[in-house]
Amino acid sequence: MATTTGKINMSDELLDVVSTNKARAYERKSQHNRNKVHHEHVRKLEDTIDMLLKQKTYLQNQLRKKKLNEEKNDK
């Protein structure tokens, strides 16, 4: 009986190790997925910022042209 109990304890320890390893692997995978999603959001925000800066520059140039044109027409 001592042998059987020893095997059961060893099996329980082995199951604990396997469960712990699976939990760690799951957490690593989850963290990787969260990082990937975060990176995608950051990239989209950077693209949006870039687009808005280009629009701002374009609109500033259009406004500058309009003002120059108005000044010429006022003379």
The first five atom37 places (N, CA, C, CB, O) and aatype in JSON, in Angstrom:
{
  "aatype": [12, 0, 16, 16, 16, 7, 11, 9, 2, 12, 15, 3, 6, 10, 10, 3, 19, 19, 15, 16, 2, 11, 0, 1, 0, 18, 6, 1, 11, 15, 5, 8, 2, 1, 2, 11, 19, 8, 8, 6, 8, 19, 1, 11, 10, 6, 3, 16, 9, 3, 12, 10, 10, 11, 5, 11, 16, 18, 10, 5, 2, 5, 10, 1, 11, 11, 11, 10, 2, 6, 6, 11, 2, 3, 11],
  "atom_mask": [
    [1, 1, 1, 1, 1],
    [1, 1, 1, 1, 1],
    [1, 1, 1, 1, 1],
    [1, 1, 1, 1, 1],
    [1, 1, 1, 1, 1],
    [1, 1, 1, 0, 1],
    [1, 1, 1, 1, 1],
    [1, 1, 1, 1, 1],
    [1, 1, 1, 1, 1],
    [1, 1, 1, 1, 1],
    [1, 1, 1, 1, 1],
    [1, 1, 1, 1, 1],
    [1, 1, 1, 1, 1],
    [1, 1, 1, 1, 1],
    [1, 1, 1, 1, 1],
    [1, 1, 1, 1, 1],
    [1, 1, 1, 1, 1],
    [1, 1, 1, 1, 1],
    [1, 1, 1, 1, 1],
    [1, 1, 1, 1, 1],
    [1, 1, 1, 1, 1],
    [1, 1, 1, 1, 1],
    [1, 1, 1, 1, 1],
    [1, 1, 1, 1, 1],
    [1, 1, 1, 1, 1],
    [1, 1, 1, 1, 1],
    [1, 1, 1, 1, 1],
    [1, 1, 1, 1, 1],
    [1, 1, 1, 1, 1],
    [1, 1, 1, 1, 1],
    [1, 1, 1, 1, 1],
    [1, 1, 1, 1, 1],
    [1, 1, 1, 1, 1],
    [1, 1, 1, 1, 1],
    [1, 1, 1, 1, 1],
    [1, 1, 1, 1, 1],
    [1, 1, 1, 1, 1],
    [1, 1, 1, 1, 1],
    [1, 1, 1, 1, 1],
    [1, 1, 1, 1, 1],
    [1, 1, 1, 1, 1],
    [1, 1, 1, 1, 1],
    [1, 1, 1, 1, 1],
    [1, 1, 1, 1, 1],
    [1, 1, 1, 1, 1],
    [1, 1, 1, 1, 1],
    [1, 1, 1, 1, 1],
    [1, 1, 1, 1, 1],
    [1, 1, 1, 1, 1],
    [1, 1, 1, 1, 1],
    [1, 1, 1, 1, 1],
    [1, 1, 1, 1, 1],
    [1, 1, 1, 1, 1],
    [1, 1, 1, 1, 1],
    [1, 1, 1, 1, 1],
    [1, 1, 1, 1, 1],
    [1, 1, 1, 1, 1],
    [1, 1, 1, 1, 1],
    [1, 1, 1, 1, 1],
    [1, 1, 1, 1, 1],
    [1, 1, 1, 1, 1],
    [1, 1, 1, 1, 1],
    [1, 1, 1, 1, 1],
    [1, 1, 1, 1, 1],
    [1, 1, 1, 1, 1],
    [1, 1, 1, 1, 1],
    [1, 1, 1, 1, 1],
    [1, 1, 1, 1, 1],
    [1, 1, 1, 1, 1],
    [1, 1, 1, 1, 1],
    [1, 1, 1, 1, 1],
    [1, 1, 1, 1, 1],
    [1, 1, 1, 1, 1],
    [1, 1, 1, 1, 1],
    [1, 1, 1, 1, 1]
  ],
  "atom_positions": [
    [[0.81, -1.2, 0.0], [0.0, 0.0, 0.0], [0.85, 1.27, 0.0], [-0.92, 0.0, 1.19], [0.46, 2.28, -0.58]],
    [[1.97, 1.2, 0.63], [2.84, 2.37, 0.65], [3.28, 2.73, -0.76], [4.06, 2.13, 1.56], [3.42, 3.9, -1.1]],
    [[3.5, 1.71, -1.58], [3.91, 1.95, -2.95], [2.8, 2.64, -3.72], [4.29, 0.64, -3.64], [3.06, 3.58, -4.47]],
    [[1.56, 2.18, -3.54], [0.43, 2.78, -4.23], [0.26, 4.23, -3.8], [-0.85, 1.98, -3.96], [0.04, 5.11, -4.63]],
    [[0.37, 4.48, -2.5], [0.23, 5.84, -2.01], [1.34, 6.71, -2.58], [0.26, 5.88, -0.47], [1.11, 7.86, -2.95]],
    [[2.54, 6.16, -2.65], [3.66, 6.89, -3.24], [3.39, 7.23, -4.69], [0.0, 0.0, 0.0], [3.71, 8.33, -5.13]],
    [[2.81, 6.31, -5.44], [2.48, 6.56, -6.85], [1.39, 7.61, -6.98], [2.03, 5.26, -7.53], [1.44, 8.47, -7.87]],
    [[0.41, 7.54, -6.1], [-0.67, 8.53, -6.15], [-0.12, 9.92, -5.85], [-1.79, 8.17, -5.14], [-0.46, 10.89, -6.53]],
    [[0.73, 10.02, -4.83], [1.33, 11.32, -4.5], [2.19, 11.82, -5.66], [2.18, 11.22, -3.22], [2.16, 13.0, -5.99]],
    [[2.94, 10.92, -6.27], [3.78, 11.29, -7.4], [2.9, 11.74, -8.56], [4.69, 10.12, -7.82], [3.22, 12.72, -9.24]],
    [[1.81, 11.04, -8.81], [0.9, 11.42, -9.88], [0.27, 12.77, -9.59], [-0.19, 10.35, -10.05], [0.13, 13.61, -10.49]],
    [[-0.12, 12.99, -8.33], [-0.69, 14.29, -7.97], [0.32, 15.41, -8.2], [-1.14, 14.28, -6.49], [-0.03, 16.47, -8.71]],
    [[1.58, 15.16, -7.83], [2.62, 16.16, -8.05], [2.83, 16.4, -9.55], [3.93, 15.74, -7.38], [3.0, 17.54, -9.99]],
    [[2.82, 15.32, -10.31], [2.99, 15.44, -11.75], [1.84, 16.23, -12.37], [3.09, 14.04, -12.4], [2.05, 17.07, -13.24]],
    [[0.62, 15.95, -11.91], [-0.55, 16.69, -12.41], [-0.45, 18.17, -12.04], [-1.85, 16.1, -11.84], [-0.8, 19.04, -12.84]],
    [[0.04, 18.45, -10.83], [0.21, 19.84, -10.42], [1.22, 20.55, -11.33], [0.67, 19.93, -8.95], [1.0, 21.69, -11.74]],
    [[2.33, 19.87, -11.64], [3.35, 20.45, -12.51], [2.78, 20.68, -13.91], [4.59, 19.53, -12.57], [2.98, 21.74, -14.5]],
    [[2.08, 19.69, -14.44], [1.49, 19.82, -15.77], [0.47, 20.94, -15.78], [0.84, 18.49, -16.21], [0.44, 21.75, -16.71]],
    [[-0.36, 21.0, -14.75], [-1.38, 22.06, -14.68], [-0.72, 23.43, -14.6], [-2.3, 21.85, -13.47], [-1.15, 24.38, -15.25]],
    [[0.34, 23.52, -13.79], [1.06, 24.8, -13.65], [1.68, 25.19, -14.99], [2.15, 24.7, -12.56], [1.61, 26.35, -15.38]],
    [[2.28, 24.23, -15.68], [2.89, 24.52, -16.97], [1.84, 24.96, -17.99], [3.63, 23.3, -17.49], [2.07, 25.88, -18.77]],
    [[0.69, 24.29, -17.97], [-0.38, 24.68, -18.89], [-0.89, 26.08, -18.56], [-1.55, 23.66, -18.82], [-1.15, 26.88, -19.46]],
    [[-1.01, 26.36, -17.27], [-1.48, 27.7, -16.86], [-0.49, 28.77, -17.31], [-1.68, 27.76, -15.32], [-0.89, 29.83, -17.79]],
    [[0.81, 28.49, -17.15], [1.83, 29.46, -17.57], [1.81, 29.64, -19.09], [3.23, 29.0, -17.12], [1.9, 30.76, -19.58]],
    [[1.68, 28.54, -19.81], [1.63, 28.62, -21.27], [0.41, 29.42, -21.71], [1.6, 27.21, -21.89], [0.49, 30.24, -22.62]],
    [[-0.73, 29.18, -21.07], [-1.95, 29.92, -21.4], [-1.77, 31.41, -21.11], [-3.16, 29.36, -20.59], [-2.18, 32.25, -21.91]],
    [[-1.15, 31.73, -19.98], [-0.93, 33.13, -19.62], [0.02, 33.8, -20.62], [-0.38, 33.24, -18.19], [-0.21, 34.94, -21.01]],
    [[1.08, 33.09, -21.03], [2.0, 33.65, -22.03], [1.27, 33.9, -23.34], [3.2, 32.69, -22.27], [1.44, 34.95, -23.97]],
    [[0.45, 32.95, -23.75], [-0.3, 33.1, -25.0], [-1.29, 34.26, -24.89], [-1.04, 31.79, -25.35], [-1.43, 35.05, -25.82]],
    [[-1.96, 34.35, -23.75], [-2.92, 35.44, -23.53], [-2.21, 36.79, -23.57], [-3.66, 35.26, -22.19], [-2.69, 37.74, -24.18]],
    [[-1.06, 36.87, -22.9], [-0.3, 38.12, -22.88], [0.17, 38.48, -24.28], [0.9, 38.02, -21.92], [0.13, 39.64, -24.68]],
    [[0.61, 37.47, -25.03], [1.05, 37.7, -26.41], [-0.11, 38.26, -27.24], [1.57, 36.39, -27.04], [0.08, 39.2, -28.01]],
    [[-1.29, 37.69, -27.07], [-2.47, 38.16, -27.82], [-2.84, 39.58, -27.42], [-3.67, 37.22, -27.59], [-3.2, 40.4, -28.27]],
    [[-2.76, 39.88, -26.11], [-3.07, 41.24, -25.66], [-2.06, 42.22, -26.25], [-3.06, 41.32, -24.1], [-2.42, 43.32, -26.68]],
    [[-0.78, 41.82, -26.26], [0.25, 42.69, -26.83], [0.02, 42.92, -28.33], [1.65, 42.09, -26.61], [0.19, 44.02, -28.84]],
    [[-0.38, 41.86, -29.02], [-0.64, 41.96, -30.46], [-1.8, 42.92, -30.73], [-0.95, 40.56, -31.06], [-1.71, 43.77, -31.61]],
    [[-2.88, 42.78, -29.96], [-4.04, 43.66, -30.13], [-3.65, 45.1, -29.81], [-5.23, 43.2, -29.23], [-4.04, 46.03, -30.51]],
    [[-2.88, 45.28, -28.73], [-2.43, 46.63, -28.35], [-1.58, 47.24, -29.46], [-1.63, 46.58, -27.03], [-1.75, 48.41, -29.8]],
    [[-0.67, 46.44, -30.01], [0.19, 46.93, -31.1], [-0.64, 47.35, -32.31], [1.22, 45.85, -31.5], [-0.36, 48.36, -32.94]],
    [[-1.67, 46.56, -32.63], [-2.55, 46.89, -33.76], [-3.28, 48.21, -33.51], [-3.56, 45.76, -34.02], [-3.42, 49.04, -34.41]],
    [[-3.76, 48.4, -32.28], [-4.45, 49.65, -31.95], [-3.51, 50.84, -32.05], [-5.06, 49.57, -30.54], [-3.87, 51.89, -32.57]],
    [[-2.3, 50.66, -31.54], [-1.31, 51.74, -31.61], [-1.0, 52.08, -33.06], [-0.01, 51.34, -30.86], [-0.92, 53.25, -33.42]],
    [[-0.82, 51.06, -33.89], [-0.53, 51.29, -35.31], [-1.68, 52.05, -35.98], [-0.28, 49.96, -36.04], [-1.45, 52.97, -36.75]],
    [[-2.92, 51.65, -35.67], [-4.08, 52.34, -36.26], [-4.13, 53.79, -35.79], [-5.39, 51.62, -35.88], [-4.43, 54.69, -36.58]],
    [[-3.83, 54.02, -34.52], [-3.82, 55.4, -34.01], [-2.72, 56.22, -34.67], [-3.65, 55.4, -32.49], [-2.92, 57.39, -34.99]],
    [[-1.55, 55.62, -34.86], [-0.47, 56.33, -35.53], [-0.86, 56.66, -36.97], [0.83, 55.48, -35.51], [-0.56, 57.75, -37.46]],
    [[-1.52, 55.73, -37.65], [-1.99, 56.0, -39.02], [-3.01, 57.14, -39.02], [-2.62, 54.73, -39.63], [-2.98, 58.0, -39.9]],
    [[-3.9, 57.14, -38.04], [-4.92, 58.19, -37.94], [-4.25, 59.54, -37.69], [-5.92, 57.87, -36.81], [-4.63, 60.54, -38.3]],
    [[-3.29, 59.57, -36.8], [-2.57, 60.82, -36.51], [-1.87, 61.33, -37.77], [-1.53, 60.61, -35.37], [-1.92, 62.52, -38.07]],
    [[-1.23, 60.43, -38.49], [-0.53, 60.8, -39.72], [-1.51, 61.39, -40.74], [0.19, 59.59, -40.32], [-1.23, 62.42, -41.36]],
    [[-2.66, 60.74, -40.9], [-3.67, 61.22, -41.83], [-4.18, 62.6, -41.42], [-4.84, 60.22, -41.92], [-4.35, 63.49, -42.26]],
    [[-4.43, 62.79, -40.13], [-4.93, 64.07, -39.65], [-3.9, 65.19, -39.82], [-5.34, 63.97, -38.18], [-4.25, 66.32, -40.15]],
    [[-2.64, 64.86, -39.61], [-1.59, 65.87, -39.83], [-1.5, 66.26, -41.3], [-0.22, 65.34, -39.35], [-1.29, 67.43, -41.63]],
    [[-1.66, 65.29, -42.19], [-1.65, 65.6, -43.63], [-2.85, 66.47, -43.99], [-1.66, 64.29, -44.47], [-2.72, 67.41, -44.78]],
    [[-4.01, 66.15, -43.43], [-5.2, 66.98, -43.69], [-5.0, 68.39, -43.16], [-6.46, 66.34, -43.05], [-5.39, 69.36, -43.81]],
    [[-4.4, 68.49, -41.98], [-4.16, 69.8, -41.39], [-3.25, 70.63, -42.31], [-3.53, 69.65, -39.99], [-3.52, 71.8, -42.57]],
    [[-2.18, 70.02, -42.78], [-1.25, 70.71, -43.68], [-1.96, 71.14, -44.95], [-0.05, 69.81, -44.01], [-1.79, 72.27, -45.41]],
    [[-2.74, 70.25, -45.52], [-3.48, 70.55, -46.75], [-4.42, 71.73, -46.53], [-4.26, 69.31, -47.23], [-4.46, 72.67, -47.32]],
    [[-5.19, 71.67, -45.44], [-6.15, 72.74, -45.16], [-5.45, 74.06, -44.86], [-7.05, 72.35, -43.99], [-5.95, 75.12, -45.25]],
    [[-4.32, 74.02, -44.19], [-3.57, 75.25, -43.94], [-3.08, 75.86, -45.26], [-2.36, 74.97, -43.01], [-3.12, 77.07, -45.45]],
    [[-2.63, 75.0, -46.16], [-2.19, 75.5, -47.47], [-3.36, 76.08, -48.25], [-1.53, 74.37, -48.28], [-3.21, 77.11, -48.9]],
    [[-4.5, 75.43, -48.2], [-5.68, 75.94, -48.9], [-6.1, 77.29, -48.32], [-6.85, 74.94, -48.79], [-6.45, 78.21, -49.07]],
    [[-6.06, 77.42, -47.02], [-6.42, 78.68, -46.37], [-5.42, 79.78, -46.75], [-6.47, 78.51, -44.84], [-5.82, 80.91, -47.02]],
    [[-4.15, 79.44, -46.76], [-3.12, 80.4, -47.14], [-3.34, 80.88, -48.59], [-1.72, 79.78, -46.98], [-3.25, 82.07, -48.87]],
    [[-3.64, 79.96, -49.49], [-3.92, 80.32, -50.88], [-5.14, 81.21, -50.98], [-4.12, 79.06, -51.74], [-5.16, 82.19, -51.73]],
    [[-6.17, 80.86, -50.2], [-7.4, 81.66, -50.24], [-7.13, 83.08, -49.75], [-8.5, 81.01, -49.37], [-7.61, 84.04, -50.35]],
    [[-6.37, 83.22, -48.69], [-6.06, 84.55, -48.16], [-5.23, 85.36, -49.16], [-5.31, 84.42, -46.82], [-5.47, 86.55, -49.36]],
    [[-4.25, 84.7, -49.78], [-3.44, 85.39, -50.79], [-4.31, 85.84, -51.97], [-2.31, 84.48, -51.28], [-4.14, 86.94, -52.48]],
    [[-5.21, 85.0, -52.37], [-6.11, 85.32, -53.48], [-7.02, 86.49, -53.12], [-6.94, 84.09, -53.85], [-7.27, 87.38, -53.93]],
    [[-7.52, 86.47, -51.89], [-8.4, 87.57, -51.45], [-7.62, 88.88, -51.38], [-9.01, 87.25, -50.06], [-8.14, 89.94, -51.74]],
    [[-6.37, 88.81, -50.93], [-5.56, 90.01, -50.85], [-5.31, 90.59, -52.26], [-4.21, 89.71, -50.15], [-5.33, 91.8, -52.45]],
    [[-5.09, 89.72, -53.22], [-4.88, 90.17, -54.59], [-6.17, 90.8, -55.13], [-4.43, 89.01, -55.49], [-6.11, 91.81, -55.84]],
    [[-7.31, 90.23, -54.82], [-8.58, 90.75, -55.31], [-8.94, 92.08, -54.63], [-9.69, 89.72, -55.08], [-9.62, 92.91, -55.24]],
    [[-8.51, 92.27, -53.4], [-8.8, 93.52, -52.69], [-7.99, 94.71, -53.23], [-8.52, 93.35, -51.2], [-8.4, 95.86, -53.08]],
    [[-6.87, 94.43, -53.85], [-6.01, 95.52, -54.35], [-6.52, 96.12, -55.59], [-4.62, 95.04, -54.58], [-5.9, 97.05, -56.13]]
  ]
}
